[in-house]
mmCIF file of C-alpha atoms and ligand atoms in Angstrom:
data_model
loop_
_atom_site.group_PDB
_atom_site.id
_atom_site.type_symbol
_atom_site.label_atom_id
_atom_site.label_comp_id
_atom_site.label_asym_id
_atom_site.label_seq_id
_atom_site.Cartn_x
_atom_site.Cartn_y
_atom_site.Cartn_z
ATOM 1 C CA MET A 1 -81.174 -9.605 249.286
ATOM 2 C CA LYS A 2 -84.556 -9.051 250.105
ATOM 3 C CA LYS A 3 -85.549 -5.975 252.235
ATOM 4 C CA VAL A 4 -88.080 -7.905 254.447
ATOM 5 C CA HIS A 5 -86.788 -10.949 256.175
ATOM 6 C CA ASN A 6 -89.540 -13.644 255.849
ATOM 7 C CA PHE A 7 -90.138 -15.999 258.492
ATOM 8 C CA SER A 8 -93.515 -17.008 257.449
ATOM 9 C CA ALA A 9 -94.731 -20.413 258.595
ATOM 10 C CA GLY A 10 -96.529 -21.124 255.343
ATOM 11 C CA PRO A 11 -96.982 -19.882 252.528
ATOM 12 C CA GLY A 12 -93.321 -19.451 253.157
ATOM 13 C CA ILE A 13 -90.244 -17.489 251.529
ATOM 14 C CA LEU A 14 -89.307 -18.762 247.896
ATOM 15 C CA PRO A 15 -85.901 -18.385 246.190
ATOM 16 C CA GLN A 16 -85.680 -15.446 244.183
ATOM 17 C CA SER A 17 -85.122 -17.185 240.874
ATOM 18 C CA ALA A 18 -87.999 -18.903 241.588
ATOM 19 C CA LEU A 19 -90.276 -15.710 241.620
ATOM 20 C CA ASP A 20 -88.588 -14.418 238.644
ATOM 21 C CA ASN A 21 -88.944 -17.304 236.414
ATOM 22 C CA SER A 22 -92.335 -17.380 237.345
ATOM 23 C CA ILE A 23 -93.082 -13.861 236.531
ATOM 24 C CA SER A 24 -91.651 -13.945 233.451
ATOM 25 C CA ALA A 25 -93.646 -17.411 232.458
ATOM 26 C CA ILE A 26 -96.873 -15.478 233.318
ATOM 27 C CA GLN A 27 -95.896 -12.940 230.912
ATOM 28 C CA ASN A 28 -94.065 -15.235 228.246
ATOM 29 C CA PHE A 29 -94.290 -18.720 228.698
ATOM 30 C CA ALA A 30 -91.566 -20.700 226.603
ATOM 31 C CA GLY A 31 -91.487 -18.111 224.064
ATOM 32 C CA LEU A 32 -94.760 -18.368 222.991
ATOM 33 C CA ASP A 33 -95.978 -14.964 223.410
ATOM 34 C CA LEU A 34 -98.912 -16.307 225.623
ATOM 35 C CA SER A 35 -99.057 -16.601 229.211
ATOM 36 C CA LEU A 36 -98.411 -19.720 231.250
ATOM 37 C CA LEU A 37 -102.141 -19.224 232.709
ATOM 38 C CA GLU A 38 -103.521 -19.046 229.317
ATOM 39 C CA ILE A 39 -102.280 -21.989 227.338
ATOM 40 C CA SER A 40 -103.514 -25.547 227.442
ATOM 41 C CA HIS A 41 -101.904 -27.699 230.127
ATOM 42 C CA ARG A 42 -101.987 -30.591 227.271
ATOM 43 C CA SER A 43 -99.707 -28.125 225.068
ATOM 44 C CA LYS A 44 -96.499 -30.238 224.469
ATOM 45 C CA GLU A 45 -94.670 -26.811 226.513
ATOM 46 C CA TYR A 46 -96.820 -27.543 229.535
ATOM 47 C CA VAL A 47 -96.459 -31.133 229.444
ATOM 48 C CA ALA A 48 -92.773 -30.591 229.579
ATOM 49 C CA VAL A 49 -93.032 -28.674 232.543
ATOM 50 C CA MET A 50 -95.183 -31.434 234.194
ATOM 51 C CA ASP A 51 -92.531 -34.304 233.156
ATOM 52 C CA GLU A 52 -89.542 -32.506 234.761
ATOM 53 C CA ALA A 53 -91.533 -31.387 238.063
ATOM 54 C CA ARG A 54 -92.270 -35.345 238.201
ATOM 55 C CA LYS A 55 -88.634 -35.969 237.592
ATOM 56 C CA LEU A 56 -86.756 -33.715 239.713
ATOM 57 C CA PRO A 57 -87.657 -34.873 243.137
ATOM 58 C CA LEU A 58 -86.886 -38.465 242.562
ATOM 59 C CA GLU A 59 -83.268 -36.882 241.500
ATOM 60 C CA ILE A 60 -83.030 -34.772 244.148
ATOM 61 C CA LEU A 61 -83.843 -37.651 246.736
ATOM 62 C CA GLY A 62 -81.713 -40.185 244.861
ATOM 63 C CA LEU A 63 -84.604 -42.185 244.019
ATOM 64 C CA ASP A 64 -84.712 -44.777 241.452
ATOM 65 C CA ASP A 65 -87.755 -45.517 238.826
ATOM 66 C CA SER A 66 -89.490 -48.117 241.272
ATOM 67 C CA TYR A 67 -91.209 -44.554 242.665
ATOM 68 C CA GLU A 68 -92.932 -41.865 240.885
ATOM 69 C CA CYS A 69 -94.259 -38.481 241.556
ATOM 70 C CA ILE A 70 -97.574 -37.331 241.306
ATOM 71 C CA TYR A 71 -99.084 -33.691 241.581
ATOM 72 C CA LEU A 72 -102.233 -33.288 243.081
ATOM 73 C CA GLN A 73 -104.672 -30.681 244.920
ATOM 74 C CA GLY A 74 -106.462 -30.494 248.021
ATOM 75 C CA GLY A 75 -103.017 -29.601 250.144
ATOM 76 C CA ALA A 76 -101.489 -31.955 252.538
ATOM 77 C CA SER A 77 -105.066 -32.024 254.251
ATOM 78 C CA LEU A 78 -106.742 -34.047 251.395
ATOM 79 C CA GLN A 79 -103.970 -36.659 251.659
ATOM 80 C CA PHE A 80 -105.457 -37.410 255.030
ATOM 81 C CA CYS A 81 -107.938 -38.813 253.522
ATOM 82 C CA MET A 82 -106.848 -39.933 250.565
ATOM 83 C CA ILE A 83 -104.475 -42.202 252.098
ATOM 84 C CA PRO A 84 -106.606 -44.229 254.314
ATOM 85 C CA PHE A 85 -109.268 -44.313 251.410
ATOM 86 C CA ASN A 86 -106.584 -45.984 248.989
ATOM 87 C CA PHE A 87 -104.701 -48.102 251.801
ATOM 88 C CA LEU A 88 -106.606 -48.700 254.914
ATOM 89 C CA ASN A 89 -108.498 -52.119 254.891
ATOM 90 C CA ASN A 90 -107.853 -53.172 258.622
ATOM 91 C CA ARG A 91 -105.917 -51.065 260.497
ATOM 92 C CA ALA A 92 -103.263 -48.008 260.324
ATOM 93 C CA GLY A 93 -100.794 -47.005 262.694
ATOM 94 C CA TYR A 94 -100.229 -43.189 263.389
ATOM 95 C CA LEU A 95 -97.786 -41.016 265.608
ATOM 96 C CA LYS A 96 -99.522 -38.317 266.937
ATOM 97 C CA THR A 97 -97.057 -35.523 266.936
ATOM 98 C CA GLY A 98 -98.812 -32.391 266.593
ATOM 99 C CA THR A 99 -101.918 -30.565 264.995
ATOM 100 C CA TRP A 100 -101.250 -32.147 261.494
ATOM 101 C CA ALA A 101 -100.468 -35.596 262.547
ATOM 102 C CA SER A 102 -103.679 -35.330 264.760
ATOM 103 C CA ASN A 103 -105.733 -34.289 261.888
ATOM 104 C CA ALA A 104 -104.419 -37.321 259.843
ATOM 105 C CA VAL A 105 -105.556 -39.384 262.743
ATOM 106 C CA LYS A 106 -109.148 -37.792 262.418
ATOM 107 C CA GLU A 107 -109.506 -38.293 258.623
ATOM 108 C CA ALA A 108 -108.262 -41.715 258.581
ATOM 109 C CA GLY A 109 -111.299 -42.817 261.294
ATOM 110 C CA PHE A 110 -113.593 -42.459 258.774
ATOM 111 C CA PHE A 111 -112.258 -44.872 256.848
ATOM 112 C CA GLY A 112 -111.110 -47.843 259.524
ATOM 113 C CA GLU A 113 -109.352 -48.600 262.687
ATOM 114 C CA THR A 114 -106.453 -46.254 263.546
ATOM 115 C CA VAL A 115 -103.911 -46.968 265.846
ATOM 116 C CA THR A 116 -102.527 -44.018 267.927
ATOM 117 C CA VAL A 117 -98.861 -45.637 268.300
ATOM 118 C CA ALA A 118 -97.565 -42.712 270.258
ATOM 119 C CA SER A 119 -98.765 -39.464 271.148
ATOM 120 C CA SER A 120 -97.123 -36.195 272.808
ATOM 121 C CA GLU A 121 -100.154 -34.576 273.177
ATOM 122 C CA ASP A 122 -100.216 -34.624 277.050
ATOM 123 C CA LYS A 123 -97.063 -32.136 276.987
ATOM 124 C CA ASN A 124 -98.789 -29.812 274.187
ATOM 125 C CA PHE A 125 -96.797 -31.329 271.553
ATOM 126 C CA THR A 126 -93.168 -29.952 272.489
ATOM 127 C CA TYR A 127 -91.466 -33.360 272.193
ATOM 128 C CA ILE A 128 -91.362 -36.374 270.010
ATOM 129 C CA PRO A 129 -92.240 -39.735 271.753
ATOM 130 C CA LYS A 130 -89.754 -42.238 271.878
ATOM 131 C CA ASP A 131 -89.382 -46.018 272.846
ATOM 132 C CA TYR A 132 -92.676 -46.887 271.277
ATOM 133 C CA VAL A 133 -93.435 -50.314 269.712
ATOM 134 C CA ILE A 134 -95.095 -50.215 265.932
ATOM 135 C CA PRO A 135 -97.337 -53.279 266.503
ATOM 136 C CA SER A 136 -97.062 -55.710 263.366
ATOM 137 C CA GLY A 137 -99.916 -56.207 260.474
ATOM 138 C CA LEU A 138 -100.718 -52.547 259.987
ATOM 139 C CA ASP A 139 -101.886 -51.250 256.442
ATOM 140 C CA TYR A 140 -99.534 -48.567 256.930
ATOM 141 C CA PHE A 141 -97.692 -46.340 259.678
ATOM 142 C CA HIS A 142 -97.705 -42.748 259.033
ATOM 143 C CA TYR A 143 -95.885 -40.084 260.920
ATOM 144 C CA THR A 144 -95.232 -36.212 260.465
ATOM 145 C CA SER A 145 -91.776 -35.454 259.921
ATOM 146 C CA ASN A 146 -91.807 -31.968 260.927
ATOM 147 C CA ASN A 147 -94.428 -30.530 263.581
ATOM 148 C CA THR A 148 -94.756 -26.981 261.922
ATOM 149 C CA ILE A 149 -97.376 -25.486 264.609
ATOM 150 C CA TYR A 150 -95.297 -26.637 268.152
ATOM 151 C CA GLY A 151 -91.416 -26.802 266.330
ATOM 152 C CA THR A 152 -90.344 -30.148 266.880
ATOM 153 C CA GLN A 153 -88.884 -32.301 264.315
ATOM 154 C CA MET A 154 -88.160 -36.367 263.724
ATOM 155 C CA LYS A 155 -84.500 -36.982 264.065
ATOM 156 C CA SER A 156 -84.675 -40.396 262.826
ATOM 157 C CA ILE A 157 -86.933 -42.443 260.148
ATOM 158 C CA PRO A 158 -89.026 -45.042 262.393
ATOM 159 C CA GLU A 159 -88.402 -48.445 261.688
ATOM 160 C CA CYS A 160 -91.406 -50.865 261.118
ATOM 161 C CA ASP A 161 -92.472 -53.432 258.873
ATOM 162 C CA ALA A 162 -95.282 -51.942 257.594
ATOM 163 C CA PRO A 163 -95.531 -49.610 254.511
ATOM 164 C CA LEU A 164 -94.068 -46.247 255.692
ATOM 165 C CA ILE A 165 -95.810 -42.895 254.877
ATOM 166 C CA CYS A 166 -94.580 -39.658 255.930
ATOM 167 C CA ASP A 167 -95.961 -36.058 255.759
ATOM 168 C CA MET A 168 -93.027 -34.132 254.902
ATOM 169 C CA SER A 169 -94.969 -30.744 254.237
ATOM 170 C CA SER A 170 -92.666 -28.648 256.108
ATOM 171 C CA ASP A 171 -89.033 -29.925 255.892
ATOM 172 C CA ILE A 172 -89.181 -31.862 252.569
ATOM 173 C CA PHE A 173 -85.661 -31.384 250.736
ATOM 174 C CA SER A 174 -84.489 -29.485 253.790
ATOM 175 C CA LYS A 175 -81.617 -31.952 254.552
ATOM 176 C CA ARG A 176 -80.385 -35.453 253.373
ATOM 177 C CA ILE A 177 -82.788 -38.532 253.914
ATOM 178 C CA ASP A 178 -82.726 -41.934 253.143
ATOM 179 C CA ALA A 179 -85.839 -41.670 251.013
ATOM 180 C CA SER A 180 -85.841 -45.094 249.976
ATOM 181 C CA LYS A 181 -87.148 -46.061 253.393
ATOM 182 C CA PHE A 182 -90.531 -44.508 252.618
ATOM 183 C CA ASP A 183 -93.299 -46.245 250.508
ATOM 184 C CA MET A 184 -95.012 -42.772 250.305
ATOM 185 C CA ILE A 185 -93.979 -39.097 251.001
ATOM 186 C CA TYR A 186 -96.145 -36.026 250.686
ATOM 187 C CA ALA A 187 -95.915 -32.326 250.802
ATOM 188 C CA GLY A 188 -97.984 -29.661 250.231
ATOM 189 C CA ALA A 189 -96.136 -27.374 248.317
ATOM 190 C CA GLN A 190 -96.364 -24.117 250.130
ATOM 191 C CA LYS A 191 -93.955 -24.317 253.248
ATOM 192 C CA ASN A 192 -90.614 -25.325 251.565
ATOM 193 C CA MET A 193 -91.141 -26.210 247.698
ATOM 194 C CA GLY A 194 -93.567 -23.848 246.210
ATOM 195 C CA PRO A 195 -96.860 -22.223 246.192
ATOM 196 C CA ALA A 196 -99.894 -23.014 247.443
ATOM 197 C CA GLY A 197 -102.151 -25.187 245.221
ATOM 198 C CA ALA A 198 -99.986 -28.087 244.454
ATOM 199 C CA THR A 199 -99.344 -30.950 246.745
ATOM 200 C CA LEU A 200 -96.493 -33.597 245.505
ATOM 201 C CA VAL A 201 -96.719 -37.649 246.201
ATOM 202 C CA ILE A 202 -93.867 -39.311 246.098
ATOM 203 C CA ILE A 203 -94.851 -42.820 245.804
ATOM 204 C CA LYS A 204 -93.676 -46.385 245.327
ATOM 205 C CA LYS A 205 -95.039 -48.182 242.544
ATOM 206 C CA GLU A 206 -95.556 -51.492 244.357
ATOM 207 C CA MET A 207 -97.990 -49.350 246.566
ATOM 208 C CA LEU A 208 -100.404 -48.284 243.743
ATOM 209 C CA GLU A 209 -100.630 -52.153 242.854
ATOM 210 C CA LYS A 210 -101.683 -52.748 246.405
ATOM 211 C CA ILE A 211 -104.780 -50.635 246.337
ATOM 212 C CA SER A 212 -108.098 -52.931 246.368
ATOM 213 C CA LYS A 213 -110.408 -50.739 247.120
ATOM 214 C CA LYS A 214 -113.040 -48.927 244.987
ATOM 215 C CA VAL A 215 -112.058 -45.412 244.905
ATOM 216 C CA PRO A 216 -113.646 -42.475 243.180
ATOM 217 C CA SER A 217 -111.170 -41.178 240.461
ATOM 218 C CA MET A 218 -110.336 -38.055 241.735
ATOM 219 C CA LEU A 219 -109.035 -39.587 244.914
ATOM 220 C CA ASP A 220 -107.522 -42.625 243.335
ATOM 221 C CA TYR A 221 -103.625 -42.442 243.368
ATOM 222 C CA ARG A 222 -103.830 -45.441 240.388
ATOM 223 C CA VAL A 223 -105.839 -42.762 238.240
ATOM 224 C CA HIS A 224 -103.385 -39.368 238.902
ATOM 225 C CA SER A 225 -100.656 -41.826 238.083
ATOM 226 C CA LYS A 226 -101.689 -43.544 234.924
ATOM 227 C CA LYS A 227 -102.882 -39.865 233.792
ATOM 228 C CA GLU A 228 -99.450 -38.634 234.875
ATOM 229 C CA SER A 229 -101.244 -35.865 236.951
ATOM 230 C CA MET A 230 -103.198 -34.603 234.025
ATOM 231 C CA PHE A 231 -106.536 -36.660 234.756
ATOM 232 C CA ASN A 232 -107.943 -33.142 235.330
ATOM 233 C CA THR A 233 -106.504 -29.849 235.016
ATOM 234 C CA PRO A 234 -103.311 -29.555 237.192
ATOM 235 C CA PRO A 235 -102.692 -26.271 239.258
ATOM 236 C CA VAL A 236 -100.270 -25.206 236.029
ATOM 237 C CA PHE A 237 -99.038 -22.170 238.149
ATOM 238 C CA SER A 238 -98.222 -23.964 241.078
ATOM 239 C CA VAL A 239 -96.477 -26.816 239.364
ATOM 240 C CA TYR A 240 -94.644 -24.537 237.337
ATOM 241 C CA CYS A 241 -93.343 -22.140 240.201
ATOM 242 C CA ALA A 242 -92.575 -25.643 242.647
ATOM 243 C CA LEU A 243 -90.710 -26.938 239.393
ATOM 244 C CA GLN A 244 -88.556 -23.470 239.460
ATOM 245 C CA VAL A 245 -87.967 -24.299 243.329
ATOM 246 C CA LEU A 246 -87.094 -27.844 242.372
ATOM 247 C CA LYS A 247 -84.361 -26.644 240.176
ATOM 248 C CA TRP A 248 -83.089 -24.194 242.765
ATOM 249 C CA ILE A 249 -82.696 -27.129 245.230
ATOM 250 C CA GLN A 250 -81.111 -29.367 242.552
ATOM 251 C CA SER A 251 -78.300 -26.842 242.223
ATOM 252 C CA VAL A 252 -77.758 -26.453 245.608
ATOM 253 C CA GLY A 253 -77.779 -29.805 246.617
ATOM 254 C CA LEU A 254 -79.302 -31.585 249.780
ATOM 255 C CA GLU A 255 -75.869 -31.761 251.294
ATOM 256 C CA GLU A 256 -75.268 -27.902 251.026
ATOM 257 C CA MET A 257 -78.937 -27.290 251.920
ATOM 258 C CA GLU A 258 -78.455 -29.340 255.121
ATOM 259 C CA ARG A 259 -75.052 -27.309 255.971
ATOM 260 C CA ARG A 260 -77.240 -24.108 255.540
ATOM 261 C CA ASN A 261 -80.401 -25.112 257.642
ATOM 262 C CA PHE A 262 -77.904 -26.468 260.213
ATOM 263 C CA ALA A 263 -76.173 -23.125 260.503
ATOM 264 C CA LYS A 264 -79.587 -21.178 260.432
ATOM 265 C CA GLN A 265 -81.006 -23.052 263.206
ATOM 266 C CA GLU A 266 -77.781 -23.576 265.350
ATOM 267 C CA LEU A 267 -77.505 -19.135 265.311
ATOM 268 C CA LEU A 268 -81.119 -19.217 266.520
ATOM 269 C CA TYR A 269 -81.379 -21.453 269.238
ATOM 270 C CA ASN A 270 -78.088 -20.560 270.633
ATOM 271 C CA GLU A 271 -79.413 -17.449 270.978
ATOM 272 C CA ILE A 272 -82.678 -18.664 272.583
ATOM 273 C CA ASP A 273 -80.615 -20.455 274.866
ATOM 274 C CA THR A 274 -78.088 -17.776 276.102
ATOM 275 C CA ASN A 275 -80.179 -14.592 275.935
ATOM 276 C CA GLU A 276 -81.831 -14.059 279.419
ATOM 277 C CA PHE A 277 -85.220 -12.886 278.235
ATOM 278 C CA PHE A 278 -86.049 -15.586 275.939
ATOM 279 C CA VAL A 279 -86.753 -19.476 276.427
ATOM 280 C CA GLY A 280 -87.637 -22.238 273.569
ATOM 281 C CA ASN A 281 -90.879 -24.085 273.714
ATOM 282 C CA THR A 282 -89.687 -27.513 272.727
ATOM 283 C CA ALA A 283 -87.548 -30.426 274.128
ATOM 284 C CA VAL A 284 -83.931 -29.585 273.167
ATOM 285 C CA GLU A 285 -83.340 -32.979 271.530
ATOM 286 C CA ASP A 286 -86.273 -32.378 269.272
ATOM 287 C CA ARG A 287 -85.791 -29.019 268.197
ATOM 288 C CA SER A 288 -87.326 -28.329 264.635
ATOM 289 C CA TRP A 289 -84.518 -26.721 261.983
ATOM 290 C CA MET A 290 -87.331 -25.420 259.833
ATOM 291 C CA ASN A 291 -89.729 -23.872 262.788
ATOM 292 C CA ALA A 292 -88.294 -22.595 266.094
ATOM 293 C CA THR A 293 -90.812 -21.907 268.565
ATOM 294 C CA PHE A 294 -90.141 -19.711 271.566
ATOM 295 C CA VAL A 295 -91.431 -17.191 274.019
ATOM 296 C CA MET A 296 -90.635 -14.375 276.433
ATOM 297 C CA LYS A 297 -89.731 -15.587 279.955
ATOM 298 C CA ASP A 298 -91.973 -12.486 280.766
ATOM 299 C CA ASP A 299 -94.980 -12.253 278.611
ATOM 300 C CA SER A 300 -95.520 -8.810 278.976
ATOM 301 C CA MET A 301 -92.770 -8.132 277.121
ATOM 302 C CA THR A 302 -94.032 -9.976 274.146
ATOM 303 C CA ASP A 303 -95.437 -7.221 272.101
ATOM 304 C CA LYS A 304 -92.390 -4.891 272.552
ATOM 305 C CA PHE A 305 -90.454 -7.665 270.958
ATOM 306 C CA LEU A 306 -92.747 -7.681 268.174
ATOM 307 C CA SER A 307 -92.647 -4.334 267.335
ATOM 308 C CA MET A 308 -88.987 -4.343 267.431
ATOM 309 C CA CYS A 309 -89.038 -7.143 264.752
ATOM 310 C CA LYS A 310 -91.221 -5.064 262.705
ATOM 311 C CA ASP A 311 -89.026 -1.960 262.602
ATOM 312 C CA ALA A 312 -86.381 -4.448 261.913
ATOM 313 C CA ASN A 313 -88.451 -5.328 258.663
ATOM 314 C CA ILE A 314 -88.504 -8.788 260.347
ATOM 315 C CA SER A 315 -91.961 -10.654 259.397
ATOM 316 C CA GLY A 316 -93.896 -13.632 260.226
ATOM 317 C CA ILE A 317 -92.467 -13.961 263.722
ATOM 318 C CA LYS A 318 -95.684 -14.163 265.460
ATOM 319 C CA GLY A 319 -96.505 -17.664 267.204
ATOM 320 C CA HIS A 320 -99.104 -20.011 266.098
ATOM 321 C CA ARG A 321 -102.694 -19.364 267.935
ATOM 322 C CA SER A 322 -102.183 -22.603 269.408
ATOM 323 C CA ALA A 323 -98.903 -22.249 270.713
ATOM 324 C CA GLY A 324 -98.331 -18.562 271.295
ATOM 325 C CA GLY A 325 -95.297 -16.489 271.637
ATOM 326 C CA PHE A 326 -93.133 -16.422 268.712
ATOM 327 C CA ARG A 327 -92.393 -18.956 265.740
ATOM 328 C CA ALA A 328 -89.188 -18.483 263.343
ATOM 329 C CA SER A 329 -90.034 -20.588 260.147
ATOM 330 C CA MET A 330 -86.335 -20.989 258.704
ATOM 331 C CA TYR A 331 -87.585 -22.704 255.041
ATOM 332 C CA ASN A 332 -84.689 -23.676 252.744
ATOM 333 C CA ALA A 333 -84.799 -20.037 250.942
ATOM 334 C CA LEU A 334 -84.670 -17.808 253.862
ATOM 335 C CA PRO A 335 -80.800 -16.800 254.093
ATOM 336 C CA LEU A 336 -78.872 -16.940 257.230
ATOM 337 C CA GLU A 337 -78.403 -12.973 256.960
ATOM 338 C CA SER A 338 -82.055 -13.000 258.246
ATOM 339 C CA VAL A 339 -81.665 -15.162 261.186
ATOM 340 C CA GLN A 340 -78.803 -13.043 262.093
ATOM 341 C CA ALA A 341 -81.168 -9.845 261.686
ATOM 342 C CA LEU A 342 -83.709 -11.781 264.207
ATOM 343 C CA VAL A 343 -80.510 -12.525 266.598
ATOM 344 C CA ASP A 344 -79.575 -9.019 266.655
ATOM 345 C CA VAL A 345 -82.883 -7.659 267.695
ATOM 346 C CA MET A 346 -83.086 -10.636 270.473
ATOM 347 C CA LYS A 347 -79.413 -9.286 271.597
ATOM 348 C CA ASN A 348 -80.650 -5.514 271.512
ATOM 349 C CA PHE A 349 -83.526 -6.280 273.714
ATOM 350 C CA LYS A 350 -84.179 -4.165 276.549
ATOM 351 C CA PRO A 351 -87.273 -4.329 278.871
HETATM 352 C C1 LIG B 401 -99.495 -26.927 256.645
HETATM 353 C C2 LIG B 401 -98.954 -28.220 256.749
HETATM 354 C C3 LIG B 401 -100.184 -28.899 256.493
HETATM 355 C C4 LIG B 401 -101.537 -28.784 255.791
HETATM 356 O O1 LIG B 401 -101.168 -28.306 254.798
HETATM 357 P P1 LIG B 401 -102.541 -27.920 253.774
HETATM 358 O O2 LIG B 401 -101.796 -27.859 252.283
HETATM 359 O O3 LIG B 401 -102.825 -26.702 253.821
HETATM 360 O O4 LIG B 401 -103.672 -28.852 253.813
HETATM 361 C C5 LIG B 401 -100.036 -30.548 256.838
HETATM 362 N N1 LIG B 401 -99.091 -31.158 257.468
HETATM 363 C C6 LIG B 401 -98.326 -30.208 257.861
HETATM 364 C C7 LIG B 401 -96.978 -30.621 258.579
HETATM 365 C C8 LIG B 401 -98.265 -28.773 257.755
HETATM 366 O O5 LIG B 401 -97.085 -28.411 258.045
#
């Protein structure tokens, strides 16, 4: 087990096997006596990496070949712009559940009309809006499955007749989902599936046929699809490392991943709810399994707790600057033992 308990919100913890394999490929890739970083992305050895990295997400999610994967750069943030650039003709609907969701609405505004179908901004994004009606006639409906900063998570997939697009940057592959309900899923790799630099787009091929606009090549999904994520030089290292993470996820399986993630969040939230010094930030029914946000009832004790965490080799626990307090990010690769270490510090806290 790792010596430091890494609760970083992103870039986040990766499985050791992915790090080991990546280090070894940097030194000697595919037995070529060359580094992964110093050979052509068009070599057959690297093309094989990209092919597998494009195949595995579909296998893991149980999607058939009516979908495909594309690897892009620019992070999830560039998707906030590419989605409307490609798909917004008249009106698009957005669910505003946090900072990233708000950024997505803002960027879409450069391309056309957006409808904020529901928002939780009135209570600083500490809950997920419910009982909203998604209007008909939208070009697409966009939402964020996990609100990384404030610590809420969608517990069900919204029903709508428009194409459904989801930013799963911080909870992709963390539990079983019915992925076939989505027309597009995307994720910046650096939270739950790899290092920064690669963005995974899983898209229904039908969606590509719907694009009716003129889009510059680098921002056109059709171009990247046709060129099999090799239109220009892909982020070779990020995709390689993400592939190692994908292999690990596949070997664990989503059912087991879900069981592990359930156990981790249950352990931590139980402590938050029973410990006299702490309180959770978010609506209980909307709590994120990935990012638990909480504060001390008496804020003057915050620094003392942070320094106790540091002494216990717990890293990355300080809350986001817009939410304050603490945020424990429990991504797939974080072991239960790390959550237990945090809970032990909470139990031992004395003012
Ligand atoms: C981190 C994050 C983003 C931004 O990702 P970048 O890759 O840095 O652009 C977008 N959405 C969600 C849900 C995130 O957690």
